[in-house]
Amino acid sequence: MTKLEKKLEHWTVNKIITPDQAEQIKTFEESNQNINWAYYGFLILGALSIGIGFISIIAANWDDISSTAKLIFTFLTLLSLASFNYNLKLKDKKLGLEIGLFLFYLLCLGSIGLISQIFHTGGEFYQATLIWSIITIGIAFYSEKIVIPLIWKSFFIASVVWSIADSNWMHQYIRHNELYFTILACYISSFISVSAIKLNANNSFIKASIIVSIITYIQYIFTLDLFSNFDHKWMTSPLIIIVFLLLTVLIAFVINQSKLLKKNAIILFLILNAILLTLIYIPTVTSPKPILYALASILCLILLALIFASIKHRVLFQFILILISIRIIILYIQAFGGLAATGIGMIFSGIIIMSALFFWNKYRKQLTFWAERITS
Amino acid sequence: MKIQNKSLIVILLIPILSLILLTGYKAYKKSSGEELNLPIRGYDPRDLISGHYLTYQVDYGVEGVCKSFDNRIEYSEKFEAFICLQPKYFSTSHPKNCQRYIKGECQGSRFIAGIEKFFIPEEHALKLEKLIQNNSAEISISLQENGKAMVHDLLIQGQSWQELIKK
């Protein structure tokens, strides 16, 4: 029995709606149903398997046929798949078109690999993925499902950041590369998100953009946290502080533009990032305390959890809860060090986590309502 | 709907045309440059997802490549560099009075010109490795006027590796 059927049964039993109304709702929903997500998921998996299989076959570097023949075969396959996709569009076969686009998207990468092999161009992987991202940007924009835009944006950001990291001028000026590049990833991601919203891109592209923005933000927080254990001197640089402040504003702008949240949620986001800034930078001037960075990371994650709870996005909320739990466990290991003490700490953490989960499960509705109120 | 259909055609044709242009450009570069053979050393076969490839160092016959003038390893970062093949010398600036040169970059003490990899089929990897280790090997390259080089072929004792493998 589906979720909807369970709800309809529950409402009918409690006489909120009549059995006829329940039947009407069910018929209406079924006729307007989006593609079943599990069915689509398996189809994507199948397409991915075919795509990777094709790339592997290309990678086997057939010696029996000439390079020209390999290239002609590849281009003919691309053309055939393109015309097949166009046909699917004319017949309004949405699911088939999505799968076809995904296969075509993967095949483009395989073709770049083949060209690289035939001409022995070598080069770095990020160069191939950058070319791939540029030539397939249209597919990412066009797709009505989230998979292609999500993969596209992730590879595009990684390629751009990696190519900047690998450039000669960057080596000359930036010594502690890693944190700067996570900041860069966050900026590029946010810029793409805002541009997508302003250009009225597909909902799937906007959604994928926002997800990647949030992921790069979390990644930045964790990198900052991680770096706190190694070197502090460079973190007092005014440039870092300014960059961080601008980044915070930009992320808030992205969230605001997405119209997911109400005004107070953004203010809360900014306040908690200011606390993060204080916790990180002011103590480093006097005596650096790595544990403060850990607390700051946890605070930021709690904020994100609050944001997702306020928009009733259970999956993302639970994902953030898992991240918070992992960070708490690592905190114990950092704080105590010894095996026995860590063991006790972890048991204690486990009890806290399970209690928190029990608490969440029991008071989920009230907590969601409270989160909604606090951000409205 | 018509506009959407037309945009789909454009979206699907752009990658195909781009890849055809890329192939054409690579083929042109390969055929238009001057052909040269350069000896190689330091063989190190590895696996990659794109198949097996051979990595090596090119023996330009030039001393002090990517090293300071007193032969100490001085540079720890990447920077552009050039190797003049006629007359033979290494330079960190554009070479003057040089008939032909290769443009690359120094990564630590290694000079990288994008010709240090050669793709070889999986099934011949071991055989080829033994052949190269026991014989002198060269790469045949195509050298452009701007110093960019592309690998053509792998030669073992003056013969193409494909002919040798068949024997």
XYZ file of C-alpha atoms in Angstrom:
543
model
C 0.000 0.000 0.000
C 1.447 3.377 -0.971
C 1.769 6.349 1.380
C -1.136 8.065 -0.308
C -3.370 5.004 0.008
C -2.507 4.726 3.700
C -3.372 8.380 4.250
C -6.612 8.093 2.294
C -7.592 5.044 4.304
C -6.777 6.858 7.541
C -8.863 9.888 6.512
C -11.742 7.734 5.362
C -11.786 5.765 8.619
C -11.804 9.049 10.565
C -14.593 10.364 8.289
C -12.578 13.344 7.098
C -13.374 12.362 3.524
C -15.904 9.941 2.025
C -14.828 6.707 0.268
C -15.909 8.264 -3.062
C -13.715 11.285 -2.476
C -10.815 9.006 -1.534
C -11.262 7.158 -4.800
C -11.396 10.421 -6.776
C -8.201 11.677 -5.138
C -6.448 8.388 -5.807
C -7.485 8.379 -9.492
C -6.422 12.001 -9.911
C -3.014 11.438 -8.311
C -2.347 8.328 -10.367
C -3.099 10.116 -13.605
C -0.785 13.020 -12.680
C 1.847 10.871 -11.095
C 5.473 11.718 -11.642
C 7.605 8.880 -12.849
C 7.928 6.331 -10.065
C 11.240 7.230 -8.452
C 12.347 3.645 -7.787
C 11.634 2.608 -11.374
C 13.503 5.634 -12.663
C 16.361 4.979 -10.264
C 16.906 1.454 -11.577
C 16.673 2.632 -15.168
C 19.359 5.231 -14.476
C 21.482 2.515 -12.902
C 21.071 0.395 -16.020
C 21.962 3.328 -18.260
C 24.990 4.107 -16.092
C 26.115 0.512 -16.357
C 25.758 0.600 -20.150
C 27.573 3.936 -20.350
C 30.487 2.766 -18.195
C 30.594 -0.493 -20.121
C 30.910 1.462 -23.329
C 33.715 3.580 -21.884
C 35.496 0.418 -20.719
C 35.258 -1.092 -24.177
C 36.767 2.069 -25.644
C 39.434 1.915 -22.947
C 40.368 -1.618 -24.013
C 41.991 0.190 -26.915
C 41.154 -2.199 -29.713
C 44.119 -2.759 -31.836
C 42.293 -4.729 -34.536
C 40.478 -1.776 -36.061
C 42.020 1.470 -37.219
C 41.751 4.739 -35.282
C 39.701 6.274 -38.081
C 37.200 3.414 -37.917
C 36.934 3.766 -34.129
C 36.222 7.482 -34.455
C 33.644 7.029 -37.219
C 31.907 4.332 -35.190
C 31.787 6.576 -32.120
C 30.423 9.579 -33.987
C 27.814 7.441 -35.740
C 26.748 6.058 -32.352
C 26.444 9.580 -30.977
C 24.390 10.697 -33.979
C 22.148 7.644 -33.744
C 21.555 8.189 -30.053
C 20.867 11.880 -30.669
C 18.255 11.137 -33.332
C 16.758 8.398 -31.120
C 16.412 10.952 -28.311
C 14.820 13.445 -30.658
C 12.324 10.786 -31.726
C 11.463 10.098 -28.102
C 10.846 13.817 -27.608
C 8.452 13.900 -30.579
C 6.562 10.920 -29.131
C 6.525 12.613 -25.700
C 8.267 9.671 -24.002
C 9.649 11.580 -21.034
C 11.236 8.695 -19.167
C 12.865 7.257 -22.274
C 14.202 10.692 -23.190
C 15.774 11.158 -19.759
C 17.509 7.803 -19.985
C 18.574 8.507 -23.543
C 19.988 11.901 -22.570
C 21.919 10.327 -19.708
C 23.437 7.713 -22.015
C 24.326 10.391 -24.553
C 25.890 12.465 -21.769
C 28.095 9.548 -20.676
C 28.980 8.694 -24.259
C 30.352 12.212 -24.756
C 32.880 11.556 -21.983
C 33.766 8.207 -23.523
C 34.357 9.923 -26.861
C 36.708 12.465 -25.281
C 38.630 9.540 -23.763
C 38.862 7.848 -27.149
C 40.161 11.010 -28.857
C 42.724 11.352 -26.083
C 43.855 7.748 -26.600
C 44.070 7.911 -30.378
C 46.120 11.099 -30.407
C 48.092 10.233 -27.215
C 47.227 13.639 -25.857
C 47.703 12.578 -22.224
C 46.735 15.519 -20.064
C 44.946 15.531 -16.744
C 41.547 14.041 -16.010
C 40.153 17.424 -15.046
C 40.908 18.765 -18.533
C 38.751 16.024 -20.043
C 35.929 16.644 -17.571
C 36.115 20.387 -18.186
C 35.664 19.907 -21.935
C 32.907 17.397 -21.188
C 31.109 19.872 -18.899
C 31.344 22.719 -21.409
C 29.987 20.782 -24.380
C 27.169 19.155 -22.374
C 25.924 22.229 -20.519
C 22.847 22.272 -22.722
C 21.913 18.732 -21.690
C 22.194 19.659 -18.000
C 19.907 22.655 -18.548
C 17.418 20.692 -20.617
C 17.020 17.615 -18.420
C 13.895 17.519 -16.314
C 15.326 15.188 -13.709
C 17.943 16.016 -11.107
C 20.547 13.339 -11.942
C 22.244 14.911 -14.961
C 22.392 18.474 -13.542
C 23.745 17.131 -10.235
C 26.530 15.173 -11.931
C 27.189 17.990 -14.376
C 27.535 20.688 -11.730
C 29.734 18.522 -9.483
C 32.149 17.745 -12.313
C 32.116 21.306 -13.622
C 33.017 22.834 -10.265
C 35.656 20.183 -9.565
C 37.203 20.716 -13.028
C 37.310 24.506 -12.745
C 38.762 24.460 -9.223
C 41.278 21.772 -10.117
C 42.431 23.621 -13.255
C 42.916 26.817 -11.219
C 44.758 24.823 -8.535
C 47.016 23.320 -11.174
C 47.872 26.572 -12.895
C 51.330 28.106 -12.585
C 50.207 31.517 -11.266
C 48.165 29.881 -8.511
C 51.184 27.902 -7.337
C 53.111 31.120 -7.153
C 50.662 33.083 -5.006
C 48.676 30.694 -2.878
C 50.524 28.387 -0.554
C 47.782 26.867 1.555
C 45.744 25.849 -1.450
C 43.225 23.497 -0.054
C 41.038 25.838 1.952
C 41.099 28.517 -0.739
C 39.898 25.969 -3.230
C 37.020 24.806 -1.085
C 36.033 28.477 -0.783
C 36.339 28.810 -4.559
C 34.158 25.730 -5.060
C 31.551 27.256 -2.777
C 31.641 30.576 -4.633
C 31.398 29.039 -8.095
C 28.589 26.799 -6.942
C 26.645 29.678 -5.428
C 27.213 31.822 -8.519
C 25.806 29.081 -10.742
C 22.804 28.664 -8.415
C 21.980 32.370 -8.491
C 22.451 32.529 -12.275
C 20.217 29.501 -12.753
C 17.454 31.083 -10.667
C 17.776 34.453 -12.405
C 17.768 32.837 -15.868
C 14.655 30.787 -14.990
C 16.424 27.503 -15.591
C 14.656 24.175 -15.203
C 13.521 23.341 -11.659
C 15.698 20.228 -11.702
C 18.774 22.310 -12.541
C 17.979 24.851 -9.811
C 17.384 22.080 -7.268
C 20.638 20.341 -8.222
C 22.476 23.675 -8.028
C 21.222 24.382 -4.528
C 22.093 20.875 -3.326
C 25.649 21.210 -4.645
C 25.919 24.685 -3.060
C 24.949 23.263 0.319
C 27.354 20.349 -0.098
C 30.256 22.654 -0.991
C 29.377 24.769 2.039
C 29.449 21.728 4.336
C 32.712 20.677 2.692
C 34.145 24.126 3.380
C 33.126 23.946 7.035
C 34.743 20.557 7.452
C 37.918 21.645 5.672
C 38.160 24.676 7.957
C 37.620 22.382 10.929
C 40.271 19.976 9.681
C 42.796 22.719 9.015
C 42.379 24.067 12.515
C 44.393 21.098 13.729
C 47.431 21.949 11.629
C 48.176 25.567 11.067
C 46.574 28.693 12.430
C 48.798 31.601 11.449
C 47.474 32.070 7.944
C 43.876 32.000 9.187
C 44.249 35.410 10.826
C 44.764 36.930 7.391
C 42.183 39.697 6.808
C 41.650 38.290 3.326
C 40.366 35.010 4.758
C 37.969 36.824 7.076
C 36.613 39.035 4.268
C 36.285 36.067 1.941
C 34.395 34.146 4.588
C 32.003 37.008 5.268
C 31.285 37.472 1.568
C 30.749 33.752 1.198
C 28.250 33.733 4.054
C 26.307 36.560 2.441
C 26.370 34.822 -0.914
C 25.067 31.538 0.492
C 22.326 33.421 2.292
C 21.486 35.171 -0.964
C 21.255 31.826 -2.755
C 18.924 30.415 -0.133
C 16.854 33.589 -0.244
C 16.626 33.539 -4.016
C 15.426 29.964 -3.952
C 12.408 31.146 -1.958
C 12.714 28.020 0.160
C 12.977 29.908 3.379
C 11.469 32.865 5.108
C 13.428 35.938 6.055
C 14.185 34.999 9.669
C 15.822 31.761 8.627
C 18.336 33.738 6.623
C 18.967 36.090 9.527
C 19.486 33.070 11.773
C 21.895 31.649 9.212
C 23.904 34.886 9.153
C 23.974 35.194 12.958
C 25.236 31.672 13.423
C 27.914 32.174 10.791
C 29.004 35.301 12.644
C 29.316 33.118 15.769
C 31.369 30.679 13.696
C 33.601 33.506 12.571
C 34.080 34.661 16.161
C 34.824 31.185 17.423
C 37.351 30.564 14.705
C 39.242 33.780 14.328
C 39.372 35.634 17.575
C 40.947 32.826 19.651
C 43.585 32.263 16.970
C 44.987 35.705 17.717
C 45.625 34.682 21.342
C 45.683 30.924 21.753
C 44.342 28.610 19.088
C 41.829 26.032 20.255
C 40.965 23.355 17.706
C 38.016 22.272 19.797
C 36.351 25.622 19.075
C 36.448 24.899 15.357
C 34.782 21.572 16.010
C 32.042 23.267 18.035
C 31.665 25.859 15.290
C 31.229 23.110 12.676
C 28.613 21.415 14.816
C 26.785 24.717 15.286
C 26.733 25.330 11.553
C 25.401 21.852 10.926
C 22.720 22.324 13.578
C 21.699 25.471 11.739
C 21.469 23.569 8.463
C 19.418 20.878 10.190
C 17.086 23.570 11.466
C 16.727 25.006 7.983
C 15.849 21.615 6.515
C 13.445 20.851 9.355
C 11.691 24.183 8.753
C 11.067 23.261 5.113
C 10.091 19.712 6.180
C 12.836 18.099 4.150
C 13.222 14.980 6.238
C 15.919 13.254 4.163
C 18.324 16.188 4.207
C 17.569 16.842 7.877
C 18.444 13.259 8.779
C 21.568 13.407 6.614
C 22.749 16.464 8.549
C 21.963 14.681 11.827
C 24.271 11.860 10.740
C 27.031 14.361 9.959
C 26.589 15.999 13.382
C 26.800 12.583 15.037
C 29.986 11.714 13.187
C 31.548 15.026 14.148
C 30.657 14.536 17.827
C 32.290 11.112 17.782
C 35.446 12.543 16.198
C 35.385 15.305 18.797
C 35.581 12.739 21.556
C 38.531 11.061 19.898
C 40.266 14.432 19.546
C 39.453 15.464 23.092
C 40.433 12.293 24.923
C 42.863 10.447 22.709
C 43.296 7.300 24.774
C 41.471 4.101 23.829
C 39.637 3.522 27.092
C 38.546 7.133 27.444
C 37.511 7.216 23.777
C 35.564 4.006 24.271
C 33.649 5.446 27.193
C 33.133 8.650 25.281
C 31.779 6.812 22.275
C 29.388 4.727 24.357
C 28.206 7.925 25.944
C 27.870 9.538 22.497
C 25.947 6.546 21.250
C 23.531 6.825 24.142
C 23.088 10.532 23.438
C 22.544 9.938 19.731
C 20.016 7.175 20.348
C 18.238 9.285 22.953
C 18.188 12.189 20.508
C 16.743 9.932 17.822
C 14.105 8.622 20.214
C 13.302 12.187 21.212
C 13.130 13.264 17.563
C 10.866 10.374 16.648
C 8.497 11.052 19.528
C 8.346 14.831 19.171
C 8.959 15.130 15.417
C 5.775 17.040 14.685
C 6.275 19.509 17.505
C 9.921 20.078 16.571
C 9.079 20.654 12.925
C 6.340 23.054 13.936
C 8.749 24.863 16.284
C 11.426 25.065 13.551
C 8.844 26.457 11.173
C 7.741 29.042 13.725
C 11.244 30.138 14.573
C 12.062 30.751 10.922
C 8.810 32.408 9.898
C 6.672 22.543 -28.280
C 8.341 23.385 -31.637
C 10.778 25.739 -29.928
C 11.569 23.060 -27.345
C 12.103 20.483 -30.111
C 14.448 22.826 -31.969
C 16.394 23.563 -28.792
C 16.810 19.812 -28.224
C 18.317 19.457 -31.714
C 20.814 22.220 -30.934
C 21.607 20.761 -27.506
C 22.320 17.339 -29.016
C 24.286 18.623 -32.004
C 26.623 20.926 -30.063
C 28.563 18.099 -28.317
C 28.821 16.091 -31.552
C 30.074 19.036 -33.599
C 32.460 20.048 -30.803
C 33.951 16.555 -30.707
C 34.299 16.462 -34.488
C 36.046 19.842 -34.396
C 38.330 18.648 -31.603
C 39.242 15.551 -33.612
C 39.869 17.619 -36.727
C 42.071 20.006 -34.782
C 44.131 17.176 -33.292
C 44.489 15.502 -36.705
C 45.608 18.796 -38.247
C 48.172 19.377 -35.518
C 49.478 15.861 -35.991
C 49.882 16.175 -39.744
C 51.100 19.763 -39.961
C 54.105 19.722 -37.629
C 57.683 18.681 -38.268
C 58.331 15.005 -37.597
C 61.121 14.128 -35.206
C 62.316 11.073 -33.317
C 63.421 11.445 -29.697
C 64.939 8.690 -27.509
C 63.104 7.760 -24.301
C 64.173 6.306 -20.953
C 62.809 5.498 -17.477
C 59.963 3.139 -18.455
C 57.126 2.753 -16.005
C 54.001 0.971 -17.260
C 50.816 1.528 -15.220
C 47.126 0.943 -15.335
C 44.559 3.624 -15.924
C 40.851 3.523 -16.489
C 41.420 4.533 -20.111
C 43.587 1.521 -20.686
C 47.263 0.821 -20.250
C 49.719 3.555 -20.983
C 53.465 3.799 -20.987
C 55.143 6.676 -19.137
C 58.728 7.650 -19.759
C 61.195 10.486 -19.764
C 62.322 11.952 -23.050
C 66.083 12.142 -23.495
C 66.603 15.541 -25.119
C 70.377 15.308 -24.789
C 70.407 18.563 -22.815
C 72.100 19.003 -19.434
C 70.519 20.791 -16.453
C 66.903 20.537 -17.555
C 64.704 22.116 -14.835
C 67.695 22.567 -12.566
C 69.548 25.720 -11.516
C 72.766 26.675 -13.301
C 74.931 25.097 -10.627
C 73.027 21.828 -11.018
C 71.197 21.968 -7.702
C 67.439 21.361 -7.730
C 66.217 24.849 -7.020
C 62.691 25.103 -8.268
C 59.883 23.607 -6.224
C 56.926 24.897 -8.209
C 55.641 24.718 -11.759
C 56.791 27.169 -14.391
C 56.997 27.438 -18.167
C 60.214 26.252 -19.784
C 61.708 25.494 -23.214
C 64.208 23.051 -24.648
C 65.976 24.140 -27.786
C 66.804 21.102 -29.925
C 69.107 22.927 -32.333
C 71.432 24.085 -30.739
C 70.742 22.096 -27.597
C 70.037 24.088 -24.452
C 67.453 24.583 -21.711
C 65.796 27.946 -21.113
C 63.158 29.378 -18.794
C 62.337 32.110 -21.319
C 61.466 31.979 -25.024
C 64.614 30.700 -26.771
C 66.377 33.042 -29.180
C 68.396 31.954 -32.217
C 66.837 28.526 -31.982
C 65.820 26.563 -35.075
C 63.418 24.291 -33.284
C 62.286 24.088 -29.672
C 59.831 22.250 -27.441
C 57.639 24.153 -25.038
C 56.685 22.601 -21.731
C 56.813 23.228 -18.015
C 59.055 22.229 -15.166
C 57.277 20.335 -12.416
C 59.901 19.982 -9.764
C 62.942 18.620 -11.586
C 60.958 17.119 -14.468
C 60.333 18.744 -17.837
C 56.785 17.958 -19.029
C 55.855 18.708 -22.641
C 52.706 16.566 -22.887
C 54.529 13.821 -24.809
C 55.497 11.658 -21.843
C 52.619 9.198 -22.225
C 51.820 6.644 -24.894
C 48.679 4.538 -24.906
C 49.208 0.843 -25.431
C 46.630 -1.973 -25.673
C 46.187 -4.088 -22.545
C 46.952 -7.377 -24.237
C 50.375 -6.182 -25.496
C 51.474 -4.310 -22.365
C 53.785 -6.959 -20.884
C 55.295 -7.952 -24.225
C 55.957 -4.324 -25.060
C 57.486 -3.611 -21.687
C 60.056 -6.397 -22.190
C 60.819 -5.264 -25.739
C 61.424 -1.703 -24.614
C 63.585 -2.702 -21.654
C 65.826 -4.870 -23.850
C 66.084 -2.512 -26.822
C 66.476 1.171 -27.566
C 63.199 3.006 -27.887
C 62.141 6.342 -29.373
C 58.969 8.332 -29.808
C 58.052 9.893 -33.113
C 56.564 13.346 -32.541
C 55.015 16.114 -34.560
C 56.495 19.489 -33.563
C 54.656 22.762 -34.233
C 56.335 26.122 -34.804
C 55.060 27.357 -31.432
C 56.889 24.549 -29.640
C 53.882 22.328 -28.966
C 54.468 18.646 -29.644
C 52.251 15.619 -30.232
C 53.191 11.960 -30.096
C 52.796 9.961 -33.307
C 54.250 6.592 -32.677
C 56.461 4.473 -30.447
C 59.556 3.073 -32.165
C 61.639 0.166 -30.947
C 64.970 -0.198 -32.722
C 63.667 2.083 -35.454
C 60.499 0.014 -36.071
C 56.928 0.847 -35.122
C 55.848 -1.121 -32.019
C 52.837 -2.496 -33.917
C 55.000 -4.146 -36.567
C 57.301 -5.578 -33.911
C 54.414 -7.002 -31.902
C 53.064 -8.770 -34.989
C 56.477 -10.438 -35.495
